[in-house]
XYZ file of C-alpha atoms in Angstrom:
586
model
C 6.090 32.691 -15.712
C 8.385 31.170 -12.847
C 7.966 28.148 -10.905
C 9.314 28.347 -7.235
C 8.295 26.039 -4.295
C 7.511 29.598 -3.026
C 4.375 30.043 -5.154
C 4.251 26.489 -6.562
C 3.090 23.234 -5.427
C 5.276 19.832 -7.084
C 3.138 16.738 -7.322
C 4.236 13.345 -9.099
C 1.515 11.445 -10.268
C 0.396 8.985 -12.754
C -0.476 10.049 -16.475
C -4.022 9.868 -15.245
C -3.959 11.222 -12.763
C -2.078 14.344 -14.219
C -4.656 14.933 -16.561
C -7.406 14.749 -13.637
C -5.333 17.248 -11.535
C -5.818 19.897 -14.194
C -9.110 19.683 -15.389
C -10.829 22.860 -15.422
C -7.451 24.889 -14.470
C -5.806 27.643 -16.889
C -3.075 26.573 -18.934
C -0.819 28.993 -17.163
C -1.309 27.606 -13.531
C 0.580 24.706 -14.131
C 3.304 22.908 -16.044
C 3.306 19.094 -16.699
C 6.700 17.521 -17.155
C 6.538 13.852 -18.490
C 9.135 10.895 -17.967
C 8.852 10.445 -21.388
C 10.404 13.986 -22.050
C 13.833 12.573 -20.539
C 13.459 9.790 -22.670
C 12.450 7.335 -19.517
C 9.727 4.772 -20.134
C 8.519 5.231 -16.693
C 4.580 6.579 -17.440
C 5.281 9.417 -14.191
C 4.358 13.023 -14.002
C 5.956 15.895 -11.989
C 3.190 18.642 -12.168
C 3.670 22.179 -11.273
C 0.788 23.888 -9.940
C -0.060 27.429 -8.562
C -0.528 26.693 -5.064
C -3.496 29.434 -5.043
C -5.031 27.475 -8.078
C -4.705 23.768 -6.478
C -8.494 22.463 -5.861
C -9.792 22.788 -2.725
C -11.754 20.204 -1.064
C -12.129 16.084 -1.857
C -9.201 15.106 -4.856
C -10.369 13.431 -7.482
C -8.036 10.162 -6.590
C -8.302 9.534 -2.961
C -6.832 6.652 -1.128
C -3.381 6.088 0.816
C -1.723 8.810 2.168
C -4.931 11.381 0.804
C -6.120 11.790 4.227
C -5.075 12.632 7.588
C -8.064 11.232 9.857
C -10.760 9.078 8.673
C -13.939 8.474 10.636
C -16.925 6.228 9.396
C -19.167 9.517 8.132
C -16.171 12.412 7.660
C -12.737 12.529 6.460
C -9.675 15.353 7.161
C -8.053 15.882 3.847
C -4.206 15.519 4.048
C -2.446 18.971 2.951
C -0.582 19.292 -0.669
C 1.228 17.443 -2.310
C 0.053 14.331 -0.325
C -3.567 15.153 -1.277
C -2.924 14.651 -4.832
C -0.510 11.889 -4.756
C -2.931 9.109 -3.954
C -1.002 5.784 -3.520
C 2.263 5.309 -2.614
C 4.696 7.062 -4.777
C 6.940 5.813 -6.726
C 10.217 7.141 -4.981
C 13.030 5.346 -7.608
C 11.111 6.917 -10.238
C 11.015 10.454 -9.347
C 14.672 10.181 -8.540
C 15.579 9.231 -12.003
C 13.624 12.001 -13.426
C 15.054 14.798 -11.188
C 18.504 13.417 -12.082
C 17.962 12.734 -16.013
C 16.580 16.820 -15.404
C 19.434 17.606 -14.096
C 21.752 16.151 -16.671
C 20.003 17.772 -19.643
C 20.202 21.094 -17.540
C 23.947 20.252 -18.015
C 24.736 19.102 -14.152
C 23.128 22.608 -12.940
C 20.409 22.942 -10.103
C 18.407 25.839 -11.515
C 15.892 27.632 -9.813
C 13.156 26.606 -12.614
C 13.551 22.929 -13.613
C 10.454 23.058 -15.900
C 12.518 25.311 -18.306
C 13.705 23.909 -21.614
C 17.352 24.514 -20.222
C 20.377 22.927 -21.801
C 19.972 19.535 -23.925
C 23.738 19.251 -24.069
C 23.888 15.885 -22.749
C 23.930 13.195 -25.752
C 22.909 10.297 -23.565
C 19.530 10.983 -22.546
C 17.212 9.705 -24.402
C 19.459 7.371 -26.220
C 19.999 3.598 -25.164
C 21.581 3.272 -22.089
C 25.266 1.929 -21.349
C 24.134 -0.746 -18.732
C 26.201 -3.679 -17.320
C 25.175 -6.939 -18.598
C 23.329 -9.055 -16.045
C 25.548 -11.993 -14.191
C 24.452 -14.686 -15.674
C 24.734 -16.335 -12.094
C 22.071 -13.751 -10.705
C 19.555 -15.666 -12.779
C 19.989 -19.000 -10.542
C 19.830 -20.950 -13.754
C 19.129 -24.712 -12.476
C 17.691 -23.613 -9.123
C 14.397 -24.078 -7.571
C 12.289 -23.974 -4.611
C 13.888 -22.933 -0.904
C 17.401 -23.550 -2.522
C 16.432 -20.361 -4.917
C 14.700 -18.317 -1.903
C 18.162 -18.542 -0.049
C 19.960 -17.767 -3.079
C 17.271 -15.120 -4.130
C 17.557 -13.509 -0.619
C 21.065 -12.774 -0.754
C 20.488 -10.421 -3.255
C 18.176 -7.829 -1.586
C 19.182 -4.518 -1.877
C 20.806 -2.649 0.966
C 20.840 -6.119 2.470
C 24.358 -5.013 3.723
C 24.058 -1.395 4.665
C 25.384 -0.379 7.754
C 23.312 2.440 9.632
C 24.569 4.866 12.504
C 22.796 4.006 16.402
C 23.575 4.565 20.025
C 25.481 2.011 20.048
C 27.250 2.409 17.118
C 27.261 1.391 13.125
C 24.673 -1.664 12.591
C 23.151 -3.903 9.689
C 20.231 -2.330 8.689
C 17.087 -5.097 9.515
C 14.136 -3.986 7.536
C 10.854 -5.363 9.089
C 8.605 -3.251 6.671
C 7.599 -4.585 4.040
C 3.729 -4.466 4.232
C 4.095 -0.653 3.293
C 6.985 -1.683 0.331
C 9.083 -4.102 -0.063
C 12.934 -4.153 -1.764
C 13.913 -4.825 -4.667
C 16.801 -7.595 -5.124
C 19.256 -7.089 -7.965
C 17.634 -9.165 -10.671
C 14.302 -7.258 -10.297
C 16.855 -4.218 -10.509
C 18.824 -4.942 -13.503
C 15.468 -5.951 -15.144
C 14.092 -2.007 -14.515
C 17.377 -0.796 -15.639
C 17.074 -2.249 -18.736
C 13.624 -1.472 -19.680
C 14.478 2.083 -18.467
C 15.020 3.549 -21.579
C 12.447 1.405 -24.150
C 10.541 3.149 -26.652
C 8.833 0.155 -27.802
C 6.908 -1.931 -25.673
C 4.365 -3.924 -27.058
C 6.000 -7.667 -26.675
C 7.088 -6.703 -22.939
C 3.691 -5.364 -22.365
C 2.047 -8.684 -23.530
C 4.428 -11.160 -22.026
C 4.049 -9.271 -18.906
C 0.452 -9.290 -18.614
C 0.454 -13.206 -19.551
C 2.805 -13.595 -16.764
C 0.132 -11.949 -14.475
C -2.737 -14.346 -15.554
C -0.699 -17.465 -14.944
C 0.625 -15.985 -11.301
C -3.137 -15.182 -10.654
C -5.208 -18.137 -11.881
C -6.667 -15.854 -14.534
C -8.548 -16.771 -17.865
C -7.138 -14.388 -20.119
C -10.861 -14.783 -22.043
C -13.097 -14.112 -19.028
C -10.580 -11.099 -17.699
C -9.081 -8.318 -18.890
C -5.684 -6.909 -17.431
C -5.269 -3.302 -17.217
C -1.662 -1.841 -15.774
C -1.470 1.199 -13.209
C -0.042 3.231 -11.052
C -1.078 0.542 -7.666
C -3.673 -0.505 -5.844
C -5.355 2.905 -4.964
C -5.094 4.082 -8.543
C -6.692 0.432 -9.595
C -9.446 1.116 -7.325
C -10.079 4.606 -8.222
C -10.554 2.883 -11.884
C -13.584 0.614 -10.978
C -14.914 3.330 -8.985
C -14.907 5.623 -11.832
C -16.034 2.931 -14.478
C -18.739 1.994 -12.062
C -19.811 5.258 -11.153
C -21.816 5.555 -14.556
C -23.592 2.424 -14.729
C -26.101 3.819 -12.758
C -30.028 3.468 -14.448
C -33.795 4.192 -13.363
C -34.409 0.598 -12.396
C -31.260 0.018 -10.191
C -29.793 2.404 -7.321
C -26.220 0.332 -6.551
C -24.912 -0.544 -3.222
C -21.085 -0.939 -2.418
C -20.165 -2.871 0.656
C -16.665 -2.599 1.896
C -15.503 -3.659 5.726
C -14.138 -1.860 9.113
C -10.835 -3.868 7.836
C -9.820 -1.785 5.011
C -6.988 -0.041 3.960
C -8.232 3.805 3.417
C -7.501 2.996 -0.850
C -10.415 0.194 -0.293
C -12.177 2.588 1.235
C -12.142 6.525 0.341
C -12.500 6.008 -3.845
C -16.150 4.301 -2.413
C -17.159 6.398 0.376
C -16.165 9.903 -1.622
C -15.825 9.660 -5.181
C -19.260 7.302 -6.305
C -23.001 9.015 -6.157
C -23.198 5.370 -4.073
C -24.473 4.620 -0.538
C -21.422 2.426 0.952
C -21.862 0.031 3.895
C -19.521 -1.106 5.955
C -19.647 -4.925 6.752
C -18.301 -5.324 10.362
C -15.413 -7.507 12.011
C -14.476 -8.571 15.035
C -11.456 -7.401 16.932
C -8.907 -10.195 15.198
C -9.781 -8.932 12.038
C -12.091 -11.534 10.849
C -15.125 -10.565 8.750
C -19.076 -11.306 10.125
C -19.651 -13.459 6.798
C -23.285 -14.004 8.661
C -23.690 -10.146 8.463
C -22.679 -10.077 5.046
C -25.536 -12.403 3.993
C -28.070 -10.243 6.189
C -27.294 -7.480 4.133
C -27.064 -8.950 0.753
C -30.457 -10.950 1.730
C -32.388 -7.686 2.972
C -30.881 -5.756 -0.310
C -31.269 -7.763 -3.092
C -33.387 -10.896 -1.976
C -36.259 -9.153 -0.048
C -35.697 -5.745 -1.654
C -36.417 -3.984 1.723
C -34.813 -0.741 0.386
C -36.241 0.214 -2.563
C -34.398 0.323 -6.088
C -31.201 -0.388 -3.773
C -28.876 -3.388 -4.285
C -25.456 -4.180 -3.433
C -23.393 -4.556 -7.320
C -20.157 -5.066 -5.401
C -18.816 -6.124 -2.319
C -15.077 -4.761 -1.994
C -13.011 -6.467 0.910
C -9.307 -6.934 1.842
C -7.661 -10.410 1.173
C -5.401 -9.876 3.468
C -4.930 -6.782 6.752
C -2.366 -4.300 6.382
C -2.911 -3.775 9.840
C -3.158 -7.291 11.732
C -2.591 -9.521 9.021
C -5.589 -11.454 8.940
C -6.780 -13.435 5.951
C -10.404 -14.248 5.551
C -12.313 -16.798 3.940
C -12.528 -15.284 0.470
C -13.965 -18.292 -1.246
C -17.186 -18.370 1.111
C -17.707 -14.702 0.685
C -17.724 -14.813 -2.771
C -20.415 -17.807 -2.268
C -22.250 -15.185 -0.761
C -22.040 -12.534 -2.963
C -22.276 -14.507 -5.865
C -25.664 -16.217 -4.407
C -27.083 -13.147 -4.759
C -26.647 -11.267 -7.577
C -23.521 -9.060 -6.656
C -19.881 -9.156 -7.412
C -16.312 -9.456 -5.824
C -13.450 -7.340 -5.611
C -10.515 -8.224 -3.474
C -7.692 -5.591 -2.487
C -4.600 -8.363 -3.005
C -2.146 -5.508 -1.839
C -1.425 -7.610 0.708
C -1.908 -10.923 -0.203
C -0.255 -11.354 -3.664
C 3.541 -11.428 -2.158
C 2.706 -14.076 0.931
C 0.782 -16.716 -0.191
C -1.016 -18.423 -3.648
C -3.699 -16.506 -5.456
C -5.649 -18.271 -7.768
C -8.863 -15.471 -8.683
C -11.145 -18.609 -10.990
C -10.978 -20.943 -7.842
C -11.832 -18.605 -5.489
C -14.085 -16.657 -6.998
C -13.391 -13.317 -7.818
C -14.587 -10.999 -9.620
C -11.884 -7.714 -9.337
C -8.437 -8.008 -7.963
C -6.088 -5.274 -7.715
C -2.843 -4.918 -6.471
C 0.914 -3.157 -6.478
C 3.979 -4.275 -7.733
C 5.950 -2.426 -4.959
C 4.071 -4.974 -2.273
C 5.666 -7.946 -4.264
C 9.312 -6.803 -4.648
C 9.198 -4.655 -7.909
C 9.106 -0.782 -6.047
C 8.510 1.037 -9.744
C 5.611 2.644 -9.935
C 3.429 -0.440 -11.407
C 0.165 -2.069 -10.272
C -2.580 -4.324 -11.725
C -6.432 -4.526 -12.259
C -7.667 -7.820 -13.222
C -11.514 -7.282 -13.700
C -14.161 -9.738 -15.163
C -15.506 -9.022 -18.752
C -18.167 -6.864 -19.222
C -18.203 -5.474 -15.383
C -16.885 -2.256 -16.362
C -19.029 -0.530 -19.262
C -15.376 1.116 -20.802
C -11.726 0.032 -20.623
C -9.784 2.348 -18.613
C -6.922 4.344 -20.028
C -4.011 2.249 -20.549
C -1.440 4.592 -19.290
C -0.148 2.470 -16.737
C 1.785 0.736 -20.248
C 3.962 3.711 -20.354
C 5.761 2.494 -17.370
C 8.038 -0.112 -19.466
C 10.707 0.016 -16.837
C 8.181 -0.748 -14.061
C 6.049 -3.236 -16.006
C 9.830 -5.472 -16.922
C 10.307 -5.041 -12.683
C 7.095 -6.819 -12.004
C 7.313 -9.566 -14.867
C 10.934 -10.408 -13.543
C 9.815 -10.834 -9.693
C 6.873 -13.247 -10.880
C 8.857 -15.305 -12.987
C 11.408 -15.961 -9.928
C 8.356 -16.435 -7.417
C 7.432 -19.146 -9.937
C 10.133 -20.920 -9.524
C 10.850 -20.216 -6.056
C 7.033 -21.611 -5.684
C 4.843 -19.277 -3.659
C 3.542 -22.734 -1.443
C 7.152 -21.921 -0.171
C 6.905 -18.803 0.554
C 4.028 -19.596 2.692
C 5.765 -22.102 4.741
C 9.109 -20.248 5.310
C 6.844 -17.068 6.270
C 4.711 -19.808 8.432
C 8.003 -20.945 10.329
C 9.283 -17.351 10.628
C 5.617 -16.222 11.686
C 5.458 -18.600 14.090
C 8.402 -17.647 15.771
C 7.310 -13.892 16.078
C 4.207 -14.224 17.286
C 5.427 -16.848 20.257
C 8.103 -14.216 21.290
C 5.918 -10.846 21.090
C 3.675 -13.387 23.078
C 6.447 -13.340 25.593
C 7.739 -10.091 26.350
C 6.156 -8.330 29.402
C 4.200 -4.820 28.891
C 3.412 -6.074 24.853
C -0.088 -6.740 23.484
C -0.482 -8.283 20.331
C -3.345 -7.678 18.345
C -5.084 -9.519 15.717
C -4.619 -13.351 14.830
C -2.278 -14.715 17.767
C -2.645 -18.269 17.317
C 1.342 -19.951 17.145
C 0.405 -23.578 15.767
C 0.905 -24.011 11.774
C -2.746 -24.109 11.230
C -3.250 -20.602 12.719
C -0.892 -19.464 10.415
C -3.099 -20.435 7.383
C -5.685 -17.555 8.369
C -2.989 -14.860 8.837
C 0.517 -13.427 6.968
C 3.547 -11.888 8.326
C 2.033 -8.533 9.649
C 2.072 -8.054 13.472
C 0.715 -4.958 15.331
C 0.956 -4.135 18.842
C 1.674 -1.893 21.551
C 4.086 -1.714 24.691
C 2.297 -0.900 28.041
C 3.244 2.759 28.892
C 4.827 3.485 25.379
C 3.284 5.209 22.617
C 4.208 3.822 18.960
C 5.939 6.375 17.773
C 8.491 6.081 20.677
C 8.915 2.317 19.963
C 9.681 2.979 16.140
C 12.151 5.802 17.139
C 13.733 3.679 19.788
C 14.470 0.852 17.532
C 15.842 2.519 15.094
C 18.196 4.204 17.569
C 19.118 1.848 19.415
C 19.525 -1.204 17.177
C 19.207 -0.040 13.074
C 16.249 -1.875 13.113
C 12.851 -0.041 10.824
C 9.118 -0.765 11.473
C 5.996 1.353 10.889
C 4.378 3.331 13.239
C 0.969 4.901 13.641
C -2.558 3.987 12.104
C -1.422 2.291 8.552
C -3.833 4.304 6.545
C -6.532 1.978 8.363
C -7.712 4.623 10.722
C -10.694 3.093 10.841
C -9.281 -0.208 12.101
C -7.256 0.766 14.312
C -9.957 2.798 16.362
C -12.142 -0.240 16.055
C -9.758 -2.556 17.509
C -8.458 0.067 20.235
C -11.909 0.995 21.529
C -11.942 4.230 20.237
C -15.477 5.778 20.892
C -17.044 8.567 19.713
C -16.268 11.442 21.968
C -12.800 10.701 21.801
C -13.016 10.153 18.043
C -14.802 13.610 18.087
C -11.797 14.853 20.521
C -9.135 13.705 17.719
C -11.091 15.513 15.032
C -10.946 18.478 17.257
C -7.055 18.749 17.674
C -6.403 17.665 14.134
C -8.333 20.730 13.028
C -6.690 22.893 15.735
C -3.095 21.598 15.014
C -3.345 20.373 11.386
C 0.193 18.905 11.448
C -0.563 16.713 14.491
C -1.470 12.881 14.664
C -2.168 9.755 16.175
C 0.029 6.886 17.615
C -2.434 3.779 16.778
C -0.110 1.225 17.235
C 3.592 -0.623 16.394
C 3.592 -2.717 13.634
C 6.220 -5.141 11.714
C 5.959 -7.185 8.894
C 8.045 -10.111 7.092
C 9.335 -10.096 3.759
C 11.720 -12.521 1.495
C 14.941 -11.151 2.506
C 14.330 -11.741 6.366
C 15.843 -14.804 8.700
C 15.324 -16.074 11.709
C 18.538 -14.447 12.908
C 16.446 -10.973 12.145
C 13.092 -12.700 13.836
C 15.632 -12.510 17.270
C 17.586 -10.042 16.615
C 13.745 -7.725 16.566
C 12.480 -10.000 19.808
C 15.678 -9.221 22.217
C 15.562 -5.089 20.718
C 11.726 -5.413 21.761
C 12.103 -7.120 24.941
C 15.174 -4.809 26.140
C 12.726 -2.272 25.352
C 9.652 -3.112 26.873
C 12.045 -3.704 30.334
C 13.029 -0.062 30.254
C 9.664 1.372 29.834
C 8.887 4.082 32.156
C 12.392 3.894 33.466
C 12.994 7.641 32.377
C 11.006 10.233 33.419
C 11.817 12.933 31.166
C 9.304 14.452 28.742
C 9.576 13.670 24.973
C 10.986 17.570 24.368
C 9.224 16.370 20.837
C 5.700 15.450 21.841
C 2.829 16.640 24.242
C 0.980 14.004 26.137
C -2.562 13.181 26.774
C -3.066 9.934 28.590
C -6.829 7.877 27.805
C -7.875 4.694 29.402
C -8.916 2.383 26.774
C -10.343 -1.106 27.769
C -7.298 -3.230 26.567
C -4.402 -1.008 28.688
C -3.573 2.903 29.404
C -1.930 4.669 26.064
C -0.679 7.748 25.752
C -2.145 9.535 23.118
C 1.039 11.513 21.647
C 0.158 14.586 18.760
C 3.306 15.464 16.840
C 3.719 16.340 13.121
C 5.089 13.182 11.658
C 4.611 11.704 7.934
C 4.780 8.413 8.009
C 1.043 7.120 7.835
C 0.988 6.971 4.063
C 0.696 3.118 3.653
């Protein structure tokens, strides 16, 4: 049988979630190629499916990127292969395997890559010939901010010149809240693990690496490895989802503020009732609200054999940035009965994280947010929580799992207290000039003194007066080289919460989304900080964003690219723009 993008559907996934992908289909409607096949320790699958035989309805894994529109009761499932590839994917990885495919297939491009082809080429599979590392790039005798500068001037793509208006220009990368680089070190380190076959000291020096970064007792936590943060979810919500009993009907609470991976696996994959705890429009949780509930649930017992088991919240918005009082929620929880998880997506790469002083229960979270963009994340989950261990696949990916070890072993040393204060000064400095420029509204957190910046990180959303998002992220990138995101952040949620979004236009959305499947919503601007970025790159954004905000309206011409429908909302007029775009997966 042949395999053409004609009558086939290619989907790269983790080992787990391979093996839920084909559950239940024939053998001969599919075709799993592993990493491990090309003699890469990189625990990835490229699975071939019959497009006629691909399931229909919910995927098993949902999170980031699984859904096109997300409303508090109903969900518009995202279209193949992005329904099955929950998570971001890891995009390094599933280069190397298309290329080490293409070198056993001798160079060629066939039309079938799954066939067994030509093994003619000796080296894959075999031990690598890699460069040895500089010894200089490991900054023996360095510490502190003197390492961060050193550290930063090893980013990758740090120099690459891109094409504008106005012509060739440094790349400035103010993305990194949906992944961030990897800096040569961190590289070398996945090079070299690339082709492993062995991995049991790496795994375990790894995963002690993660306890110390994290606070963790390695005898009151385990540590499984993953895919990232959606796929780490996914896990407790499977694990939990059979704990249910006669005496006991559990309760999940999650929050307005979550990213859709902290949401969907709840909402769609558990038998459980999930409740939303609600926040304000900075982004702050109503910790008052959260006692209410936990007191009606599992203090008075007002709802039958109900109670809330966990409470699953965001340490940190992928959206506005805010960072909420973790340690008093998990008073709360704690006090009665329940337990914590915290999505640390966000969190992990911009300030300390110590899980036994604050309190928690669960934290999960992906290397690619912290610098290491190779497929690996992390569950750290208390003892006894989960009634089996997950599968351990996520130890396949050597090359990923040597990545993350490397990163937290320079953060270490760099000290992540000074990460917080250079992202502090540099945070500081944005929000006082998007403050500035006429036509811009900031949302979230906007508080420019050093203490404001200890309830926030680096992620800033907002929108120009008159300007849709997508426009501003197109226009930037244009104009001056420079990369944001754009759109609703797979926080749909959120971002309708904080616009003003009410129900008949949320019902209006769901409307044209089903009508034009491949259109979607601006939501709004957003840009985030990341190790490699300077103040020069904090101004360079500022005077590209306040040279665009003066020209705003200034030409009349329709976007040949987009159809408009203006709303009044209560914080400014937007235009709501549809056009097919792909670029809400994180």
């Amino acid at each position: 049988m042949g395999f053409s993008p004609r009558t086939h559907g290619l989907i790269f996934c983790s080992p787990w979630q391979s093996r839920s992908l084909v559950d239940g289909l024939a053998p001969e409607s599919y075709r799993i190629l592993s990493s491990a096949e090309m003699g890469l320790a990189l625990g990835l699958r490229a699975v071939a499916v019959r497009k006629k035989d691909l399931p229909k309805g919910p995927p098993v894994h949902s999170g980031g990127g699984t859904a096109k529109l997300i409303s508090y009761d109903w969900t518009i499932w995202a279209g193949s292969p992005a329904r099955f590839e929950a998570g971001t994917p890891a995009v390094i990885n599933c280069i190397a395997l298309a290329r080490a495919l293409q070198l056993r297939n001798g160079g060629r491009n066939p039309e079938n890559p799954f066939n067994s082809g030509n093994t003619g080429n000796p080296e894959i599979g075999s031990e690598p010939r890699v460069p040895e590392e500089d010894p200089g790039k490991d900054f023996t005798g360095l510490r502190g901010k003197e390492l961060l500068n050193a550290f930063r001037d090893t980013c990758i793509g740090k120099d690459l010149a891109v094409p504008t208006t106005n012509g060739p220009a440094a790349f400035l990368n103010f993305d990194s809240a949906a992944s961030t680089p990897a800096f040569e070190p961190v590289w070398e380190a996945y090079r070299k693990a690339l082709y492993r076959t062995e991995g049991n000291e790496l795994i375990q020096a790894v995963r002690s690496r993660c306890a110390r970064f994290l606070g963790v007792d390695p005898g009151e936590f385990d540590l499984h490895f993953c895919a990232n943060t959606t796929e780490a979810v996914n896990l407790v919500a499977s694990g939990l989802t059979g704990t249910t009993s006669s005496e006991v009907e559990p309760v999940i609470v999650n929050s307005l503020l979550e990213h859709s991976s902290n949401d969907l696996p709840w909402m769609t994959h558990t038998p459980f009732q999930t409740l939303r705890l609600s926040v304000d429009k900075k982004g702050f949780f109503d910790l008052a609200g959260l006692d209410r509930i936990l007191t009606e649930y599992n203090h008075r017992k007002l709802h039958g054999k109900k109670r809330v088991t966990l409470v699953a919240l965001s340490g940190a918005s992928n959206v506005l940035g805010t960072c909420n009082d973790m340690e008093a929620a998990a008073r709360i929880v704690h006090a009665h009965g329940g337990r914590l998880l915290v999505d640390g997506a966000q969190w992990v790469a911009h300030r300390p994280v110590d899980l036994t002083r604050v309190g928690m229960d669960a934290f999960v979270l992906s290397a690619h947010k912290i610098y290491a963009p190779f497929g690996s994340g992390l569950l750290v989950i208390r003892k006894g929580i989960l009634p089996a261990d997950p599968p351990r696949d996520g130890e396949e990916n050597l090359a990923g799992l040597a990545a993350l070890g490397k990163i937290l072993d320079i953060l270490d040393r760099i000290g992540m207290d000074v990460v917080a204060r250079e992202e502090e000064r540099l945070g500081i400095r944005m929000i006082r000039g998007l403050k500035s420029i006429p036509g811009l509204q900031l949302y979230g957190p906007d508080g420019a003194e050093p203490e404001d910046m200890d309830r926030r990180v680096g992620v800033f959303a907002f929108n120009i007066q008159n300007m849709v998002s997508f426009k501003v992220g197109k226009e930037l990138a244009a104009r001056n080289g420079i990369g944001i995101r754009v759109g609703c952040h797979c926080a749909h949620i959120l971002v309708k919460h904080v616009l003003g979004v009410g129900p008949g236009l949320e019902r209006f959305q769901r409307f044209i989304q089903t009508l034009v499947p491949g259109m979607t919503f601006p939501g709004m601007a957003r840009v985030s900080l990341g190790l490699e970025n300077t103040e020069e790159d904090v101004d360079a954004l500022l005077a590209a964003l306040r040279a665009l905000a003066a020209d705003r309206g200034k030409d009349p011409r329709p976007d040949p690219e987009a159809r408009t429908l203006v709303k009044s909302f209560p914080s400014q007029r937007l235009a709501e723009v549809y056009r097919p775009v792909s670029d809400d997966r994180i």
